[in-house]
């Protein structure tokens, strides 16, 4: 009986801290992310799978740092940036984040629209309904109730794993490409570099750092509970990148192999899968896109509202009522209304916005990571929880690589 009691206590501790890490990592595979992974597979086959290993390592390192900061300091990331670096720097960063995140919100409502248009449902019907649903979910709910719904939505990502299996890929070629180094010819290609920046930007997005740290704080996780919460973060990072790997593999095995290199929407990817991988693979791809888009359309505005309100010193949090945190909820509402409204504009280039929003994430990411690294290594702020030497090497390497890739992309574009 003692072992059973001990097991129950251990499970209670795990369930008390699980959520923020797993949810944040999975929302990362939003509509823009799925679009980017689909394009990567359709245009370059298996050749970009090598990026998944370094991206996963970097994602674990970055997410672990911000979660640790939240647990140790009890404050959100933009709150710490404002306190340590001043209001002006924080304001400029918030402006850049709002612009980038607005593109991501638009991308996710675009994902909602394109996923159901496959079945003949008009975007003019589904987008307003989706916007109303996510607004009511967050405004009328509490942190605990919203988190439970988000965890359920996270489990739905297994659709992409099944879709990848149904695509019947060349497993040997896929695994070899995953552990092989990139070709010199690919690195010199603007499209290839552009896609790498997009892959990194969609997998390690700036908004994730603000949302994860704010969630850790709002859930009440402290330094004492952090060792358990850390596994929630790591498990989420690995799961989300396994899903990303399968999306690329599914599109490489079908669209790239079948000569369908230029897809114009994620819905096109789902439809193109039908004759190449079967009806079930196509339906799973479309259902996964709808779930991911609706899921992220809820969380991205929350992340933005958290970041801006913390940065400006305003009240924020899902456990607060509308009248207690008006700026938080009005910003959340505005992002949903305008993000959904843009999608209803005729002939709006939905898919292009999805992919470009992920590249914008990749360009903004180094600036956010520099602030994270300066804060997490502040002994006065973090005490005994500062980074180890290995963590700093991996983190600064990620920042350097992202800056290098962004510059390479710009130079390649200038040179044509």
mmCIF file of C-alpha atoms in Angstrom, residues 59-308:
data_model
loop_
_atom_site.group_PDB
_atom_site.id
_atom_site.type_symbol
_atom_site.label_atom_id
_atom_site.label_comp_id
_atom_site.label_asym_id
_atom_site.label_seq_id
_atom_site.Cartn_x
_atom_site.Cartn_y
_atom_site.Cartn_z
ATOM 1 C CA UNK A 59 14.045 24.437 -28.628
ATOM 2 C CA UNK A 60 14.622 22.390 -25.452
ATOM 3 C CA UNK A 61 17.403 24.729 -24.306
ATOM 4 C CA UNK A 62 15.422 27.927 -24.964
ATOM 5 C CA UNK A 63 12.119 26.701 -23.503
ATOM 6 C CA UNK A 64 13.838 25.314 -20.409
ATOM 7 C CA UNK A 65 15.519 28.677 -19.753
ATOM 8 C CA UNK A 66 12.345 30.765 -19.888
ATOM 9 C CA UNK A 67 10.373 28.227 -17.840
ATOM 10 C CA UNK A 68 13.147 28.258 -15.223
ATOM 11 C CA UNK A 69 13.073 32.077 -15.117
ATOM 12 C CA UNK A 70 9.319 32.040 -14.571
ATOM 13 C CA UNK A 71 9.565 29.512 -11.732
ATOM 14 C CA UNK A 72 12.482 31.253 -9.979
ATOM 15 C CA UNK A 73 11.438 34.917 -10.355
ATOM 16 C CA UNK A 74 7.643 34.583 -10.375
ATOM 17 C CA UNK A 75 7.527 37.191 -13.170
ATOM 18 C CA UNK A 76 6.827 37.163 -16.898
ATOM 19 C CA UNK A 77 9.530 37.748 -19.527
ATOM 20 C CA UNK A 78 8.436 41.227 -20.663
ATOM 21 C CA UNK A 79 8.017 42.238 -17.010
ATOM 22 C CA UNK A 80 11.677 41.306 -16.381
ATOM 23 C CA UNK A 81 12.859 43.043 -19.580
ATOM 24 C CA UNK A 82 11.103 46.255 -18.479
ATOM 25 C CA UNK A 83 12.597 46.097 -14.973
ATOM 26 C CA UNK A 84 16.136 45.313 -16.132
ATOM 27 C CA UNK A 85 16.430 47.228 -19.432
ATOM 28 C CA UNK A 86 13.921 50.046 -19.152
ATOM 29 C CA UNK A 87 10.589 51.041 -20.669
ATOM 30 C CA UNK A 88 11.881 52.336 -24.025
ATOM 31 C CA UNK A 89 13.589 49.069 -24.997
ATOM 32 C CA UNK A 90 10.578 47.083 -23.805
ATOM 33 C CA UNK A 91 8.178 49.273 -25.789
ATOM 34 C CA UNK A 92 10.133 48.819 -29.048
ATOM 35 C CA UNK A 93 10.288 45.060 -28.511
ATOM 36 C CA UNK A 94 6.543 44.952 -27.793
ATOM 37 C CA UNK A 95 5.769 46.861 -31.015
ATOM 38 C CA UNK A 96 7.839 44.363 -33.043
ATOM 39 C CA UNK A 97 6.187 41.457 -31.219
ATOM 40 C CA UNK A 98 2.644 42.760 -31.789
ATOM 41 C CA UNK A 99 3.288 43.232 -35.526
ATOM 42 C CA UNK A 100 4.836 39.761 -35.881
ATOM 43 C CA UNK A 101 2.177 38.092 -33.742
ATOM 44 C CA UNK A 102 -0.621 39.787 -35.660
ATOM 45 C CA UNK A 103 0.743 38.117 -38.798
ATOM 46 C CA UNK A 104 0.691 34.817 -36.898
ATOM 47 C CA UNK A 105 -2.910 35.355 -35.754
ATOM 48 C CA UNK A 106 -3.939 36.089 -39.348
ATOM 49 C CA UNK A 107 -2.067 32.950 -40.442
ATOM 50 C CA UNK A 108 -4.014 30.823 -37.989
ATOM 51 C CA UNK A 109 -7.413 32.133 -39.027
ATOM 52 C CA UNK A 110 -6.243 31.519 -42.599
ATOM 53 C CA UNK A 111 -5.558 27.937 -41.520
ATOM 54 C CA UNK A 112 -9.088 27.637 -40.113
ATOM 55 C CA UNK A 113 -10.496 28.918 -43.413
ATOM 56 C CA UNK A 114 -8.385 26.760 -45.737
ATOM 57 C CA UNK A 115 -8.896 23.560 -43.698
ATOM 58 C CA UNK A 116 -12.695 23.650 -44.035
ATOM 59 C CA UNK A 117 -12.814 25.029 -47.589
ATOM 60 C CA UNK A 118 -11.635 21.552 -48.620
ATOM 61 C CA UNK A 119 -15.096 20.336 -47.572
ATOM 62 C CA UNK A 120 -16.933 23.181 -49.307
ATOM 63 C CA UNK A 121 -17.559 25.291 -46.176
ATOM 64 C CA UNK A 122 -17.195 29.035 -46.811
ATOM 65 C CA UNK A 123 -14.635 31.033 -44.866
ATOM 66 C CA UNK A 124 -17.330 33.702 -44.402
ATOM 67 C CA UNK A 125 -19.172 31.211 -42.195
ATOM 68 C CA UNK A 126 -16.413 29.360 -40.350
ATOM 69 C CA UNK A 127 -14.031 32.257 -39.554
ATOM 70 C CA UNK A 128 -16.572 34.409 -37.632
ATOM 71 C CA UNK A 129 -17.766 31.274 -35.776
ATOM 72 C CA UNK A 130 -14.170 30.291 -34.900
ATOM 73 C CA UNK A 131 -13.377 33.837 -33.736
ATOM 74 C CA UNK A 132 -16.461 33.890 -31.496
ATOM 75 C CA UNK A 133 -15.616 30.444 -30.092
ATOM 76 C CA UNK A 134 -12.027 31.276 -29.095
ATOM 77 C CA UNK A 135 -13.123 34.632 -27.638
ATOM 78 C CA UNK A 136 -15.802 33.059 -25.426
ATOM 79 C CA UNK A 137 -13.460 30.211 -24.429
ATOM 80 C CA UNK A 138 -10.845 32.581 -23.012
ATOM 81 C CA UNK A 139 -12.946 35.488 -21.742
ATOM 82 C CA UNK A 140 -15.504 33.294 -19.965
ATOM 83 C CA UNK A 141 -13.061 30.625 -18.770
ATOM 84 C CA UNK A 142 -10.379 30.391 -16.083
ATOM 85 C CA UNK A 143 -6.735 29.429 -16.469
ATOM 86 C CA UNK A 144 -7.480 25.885 -15.255
ATOM 87 C CA UNK A 145 -10.445 25.280 -17.603
ATOM 88 C CA UNK A 146 -8.669 26.789 -20.611
ATOM 89 C CA UNK A 147 -5.552 24.716 -19.926
ATOM 90 C CA UNK A 148 -7.567 21.457 -19.895
ATOM 91 C CA UNK A 149 -9.055 22.268 -23.309
ATOM 92 C CA UNK A 150 -5.613 23.164 -24.690
ATOM 93 C CA UNK A 151 -4.135 19.882 -23.411
ATOM 94 C CA UNK A 152 -6.915 17.945 -25.175
ATOM 95 C CA UNK A 153 -6.207 19.863 -28.392
ATOM 96 C CA UNK A 154 -2.498 19.000 -28.069
ATOM 97 C CA UNK A 155 -3.270 15.271 -28.210
ATOM 98 C CA UNK A 156 -4.967 15.740 -31.606
ATOM 99 C CA UNK A 157 -1.586 16.349 -33.275
ATOM 100 C CA UNK A 158 -1.119 12.584 -33.589
ATOM 101 C CA UNK A 159 -3.173 13.026 -36.799
ATOM 102 C CA UNK A 160 0.013 14.122 -38.544
ATOM 103 C CA UNK A 161 1.957 11.107 -37.350
ATOM 104 C CA UNK A 162 -0.712 8.824 -38.827
ATOM 105 C CA UNK A 163 -0.836 10.914 -42.034
ATOM 106 C CA UNK A 164 2.941 10.525 -42.366
ATOM 107 C CA UNK A 165 2.686 6.760 -41.994
ATOM 108 C CA UNK A 166 -0.160 6.533 -44.524
ATOM 109 C CA UNK A 167 2.008 8.430 -47.025
ATOM 110 C CA UNK A 168 4.272 5.332 -47.202
ATOM 111 C CA UNK A 169 7.586 7.252 -47.293
ATOM 112 C CA UNK A 170 11.022 5.839 -47.963
ATOM 113 C CA UNK A 171 11.915 5.431 -44.290
ATOM 114 C CA UNK A 172 15.573 4.721 -44.981
ATOM 115 C CA UNK A 173 15.970 7.889 -47.074
ATOM 116 C CA UNK A 174 14.109 9.935 -44.456
ATOM 117 C CA UNK A 175 16.248 8.718 -41.541
ATOM 118 C CA UNK A 176 19.497 9.140 -43.501
ATOM 119 C CA UNK A 177 18.496 12.708 -44.453
ATOM 120 C CA UNK A 178 17.752 13.438 -40.785
ATOM 121 C CA UNK A 179 21.307 12.621 -39.682
ATOM 122 C CA UNK A 180 23.147 13.919 -42.776
ATOM 123 C CA UNK A 181 24.791 17.317 -43.105
ATOM 124 C CA UNK A 182 23.362 19.865 -45.575
ATOM 125 C CA UNK A 183 24.754 20.125 -49.093
ATOM 126 C CA UNK A 184 26.919 23.097 -50.088
ATOM 127 C CA UNK A 185 24.674 23.799 -53.087
ATOM 128 C CA UNK A 186 21.623 24.025 -50.816
ATOM 129 C CA UNK A 187 23.257 26.499 -48.418
ATOM 130 C CA UNK A 188 24.034 28.830 -51.340
ATOM 131 C CA UNK A 189 20.405 28.808 -52.493
ATOM 132 C CA UNK A 190 18.171 31.700 -51.369
ATOM 133 C CA UNK A 191 15.032 29.538 -51.278
ATOM 134 C CA UNK A 192 16.802 26.922 -49.161
ATOM 135 C CA UNK A 193 18.092 29.519 -46.660
ATOM 136 C CA UNK A 194 14.685 31.236 -46.620
ATOM 137 C CA UNK A 195 13.064 27.919 -45.736
ATOM 138 C CA UNK A 196 15.592 27.147 -42.969
ATOM 139 C CA UNK A 197 14.909 30.548 -41.368
ATOM 140 C CA UNK A 198 11.178 29.789 -41.644
ATOM 141 C CA UNK A 199 11.618 26.333 -40.069
ATOM 142 C CA UNK A 200 13.584 27.754 -37.134
ATOM 143 C CA UNK A 201 11.188 30.697 -36.814
ATOM 144 C CA UNK A 202 8.121 28.464 -36.681
ATOM 145 C CA UNK A 203 9.697 25.936 -34.294
ATOM 146 C CA UNK A 204 11.315 28.427 -31.878
ATOM 147 C CA UNK A 205 8.942 31.378 -32.164
ATOM 148 C CA UNK A 206 9.396 34.592 -30.117
ATOM 149 C CA UNK A 207 5.816 34.525 -28.787
ATOM 150 C CA UNK A 208 6.445 31.104 -27.184
ATOM 151 C CA UNK A 209 8.953 32.522 -24.732
ATOM 152 C CA UNK A 210 6.500 35.123 -23.433
ATOM 153 C CA UNK A 211 3.563 32.705 -23.232
ATOM 154 C CA UNK A 212 5.482 29.885 -21.524
ATOM 155 C CA UNK A 213 6.982 32.102 -18.832
ATOM 156 C CA UNK A 214 3.634 33.817 -18.167
ATOM 157 C CA UNK A 215 1.895 30.405 -17.947
ATOM 158 C CA UNK A 216 4.470 29.093 -15.478
ATOM 159 C CA UNK A 217 3.867 32.162 -13.311
ATOM 160 C CA UNK A 218 0.056 32.053 -13.554
ATOM 161 C CA UNK A 219 -0.017 28.315 -12.766
ATOM 162 C CA UNK A 220 1.967 29.075 -9.603
ATOM 163 C CA UNK A 221 4.957 26.836 -10.353
ATOM 164 C CA UNK A 222 7.915 27.717 -8.127
ATOM 165 C CA UNK A 223 11.593 26.764 -8.048
ATOM 166 C CA UNK A 224 10.742 23.898 -5.669
ATOM 167 C CA UNK A 225 8.395 22.306 -8.255
ATOM 168 C CA UNK A 226 10.494 23.148 -11.257
ATOM 169 C CA UNK A 227 12.382 19.838 -11.638
ATOM 170 C CA UNK A 228 9.052 18.104 -12.339
ATOM 171 C CA UNK A 229 7.813 20.918 -14.575
ATOM 172 C CA UNK A 230 11.044 20.688 -16.563
ATOM 173 C CA UNK A 231 10.015 17.273 -17.914
ATOM 174 C CA UNK A 232 6.732 18.783 -19.108
ATOM 175 C CA UNK A 233 8.799 21.285 -21.136
ATOM 176 C CA UNK A 234 11.181 18.659 -22.559
ATOM 177 C CA UNK A 235 8.392 16.190 -23.460
ATOM 178 C CA UNK A 236 6.477 18.941 -25.263
ATOM 179 C CA UNK A 237 9.541 19.970 -27.281
ATOM 180 C CA UNK A 238 10.259 16.431 -28.454
ATOM 181 C CA UNK A 239 6.626 15.672 -29.295
ATOM 182 C CA UNK A 240 6.138 18.841 -31.333
ATOM 183 C CA UNK A 241 9.256 18.196 -33.426
ATOM 184 C CA UNK A 242 8.315 14.560 -34.025
ATOM 185 C CA UNK A 243 5.023 15.894 -35.433
ATOM 186 C CA UNK A 244 6.939 18.441 -37.566
ATOM 187 C CA UNK A 245 9.210 15.661 -38.872
ATOM 188 C CA UNK A 246 6.203 13.594 -39.957
ATOM 189 C CA UNK A 247 4.589 16.561 -41.754
ATOM 190 C CA UNK A 248 7.751 17.142 -43.792
ATOM 191 C CA UNK A 249 8.072 13.406 -44.495
ATOM 192 C CA UNK A 250 4.411 13.119 -45.582
ATOM 193 C CA UNK A 251 4.753 15.988 -48.073
ATOM 194 C CA UNK A 252 8.185 14.847 -49.285
ATOM 195 C CA UNK A 253 6.955 11.297 -49.930
ATOM 196 C CA UNK A 254 3.890 12.451 -51.841
ATOM 197 C CA UNK A 255 3.991 16.018 -53.161
ATOM 198 C CA UNK A 256 7.742 16.238 -53.841
ATOM 199 C CA UNK A 257 7.915 12.709 -55.239
ATOM 200 C CA UNK A 258 4.851 13.379 -57.404
ATOM 201 C CA UNK A 259 6.207 16.662 -58.803
ATOM 202 C CA UNK A 260 3.778 18.887 -56.841
ATOM 203 C CA UNK A 261 6.464 21.338 -55.702
ATOM 204 C CA UNK A 262 4.452 24.567 -55.770
ATOM 205 C CA UNK A 263 1.561 24.354 -53.327
ATOM 206 C CA UNK A 264 -0.370 27.560 -52.702
ATOM 207 C CA UNK A 265 -2.090 26.593 -49.440
ATOM 208 C CA UNK A 266 -2.040 24.010 -46.685
ATOM 209 C CA UNK A 267 -5.423 22.955 -48.040
ATOM 210 C CA UNK A 268 -3.690 22.262 -51.377
ATOM 211 C CA UNK A 269 -1.284 19.993 -49.511
ATOM 212 C CA UNK A 270 -4.181 18.090 -47.940
ATOM 213 C CA UNK A 271 -6.001 17.758 -51.280
ATOM 214 C CA UNK A 272 -2.853 16.712 -53.125
ATOM 215 C CA UNK A 273 -2.333 13.946 -50.569
ATOM 216 C CA UNK A 274 -5.656 12.323 -51.511
ATOM 217 C CA UNK A 275 -4.632 10.643 -54.800
ATOM 218 C CA UNK A 276 -1.056 10.108 -53.620
ATOM 219 C CA UNK A 277 -1.517 8.815 -50.071
ATOM 220 C CA UNK A 278 -5.219 8.004 -49.851
ATOM 221 C CA UNK A 279 -8.415 9.553 -48.501
ATOM 222 C CA UNK A 280 -7.579 8.972 -44.829
ATOM 223 C CA UNK A 281 -4.203 10.710 -45.026
ATOM 224 C CA UNK A 282 -5.844 13.720 -46.687
ATOM 225 C CA UNK A 283 -8.634 13.912 -44.097
ATOM 226 C CA UNK A 284 -6.203 13.542 -41.191
ATOM 227 C CA UNK A 285 -4.030 16.321 -42.637
ATOM 228 C CA UNK A 286 -7.030 18.666 -43.005
ATOM 229 C CA UNK A 287 -8.438 17.796 -39.550
ATOM 230 C CA UNK A 288 -5.031 18.361 -37.981
ATOM 231 C CA UNK A 289 -4.774 21.749 -39.708
ATOM 232 C CA UNK A 290 -8.179 22.837 -38.385
ATOM 233 C CA UNK A 291 -7.337 21.768 -34.832
ATOM 234 C CA UNK A 292 -3.895 23.415 -34.930
ATOM 235 C CA UNK A 293 -5.280 26.656 -36.384
ATOM 236 C CA UNK A 294 -8.122 26.984 -33.869
ATOM 237 C CA UNK A 295 -5.799 26.040 -31.004
ATOM 238 C CA UNK A 296 -3.186 28.644 -31.958
ATOM 239 C CA UNK A 297 -5.797 31.302 -32.776
ATOM 240 C CA UNK A 298 -6.706 31.084 -29.087
ATOM 241 C CA UNK A 299 -3.187 31.094 -27.636
ATOM 242 C CA UNK A 300 -1.305 33.592 -29.832
ATOM 243 C CA UNK A 301 -3.527 36.556 -28.868
ATOM 244 C CA UNK A 302 -3.208 35.472 -25.206
ATOM 245 C CA UNK A 303 0.582 35.402 -25.540
ATOM 246 C CA UNK A 304 0.598 38.874 -27.096
ATOM 247 C CA UNK A 305 -1.722 40.281 -24.427
ATOM 248 C CA UNK A 306 0.436 38.754 -21.683
ATOM 249 C CA UNK A 307 3.632 40.215 -23.150
ATOM 250 C CA UNK A 308 2.290 43.724 -23.775
#
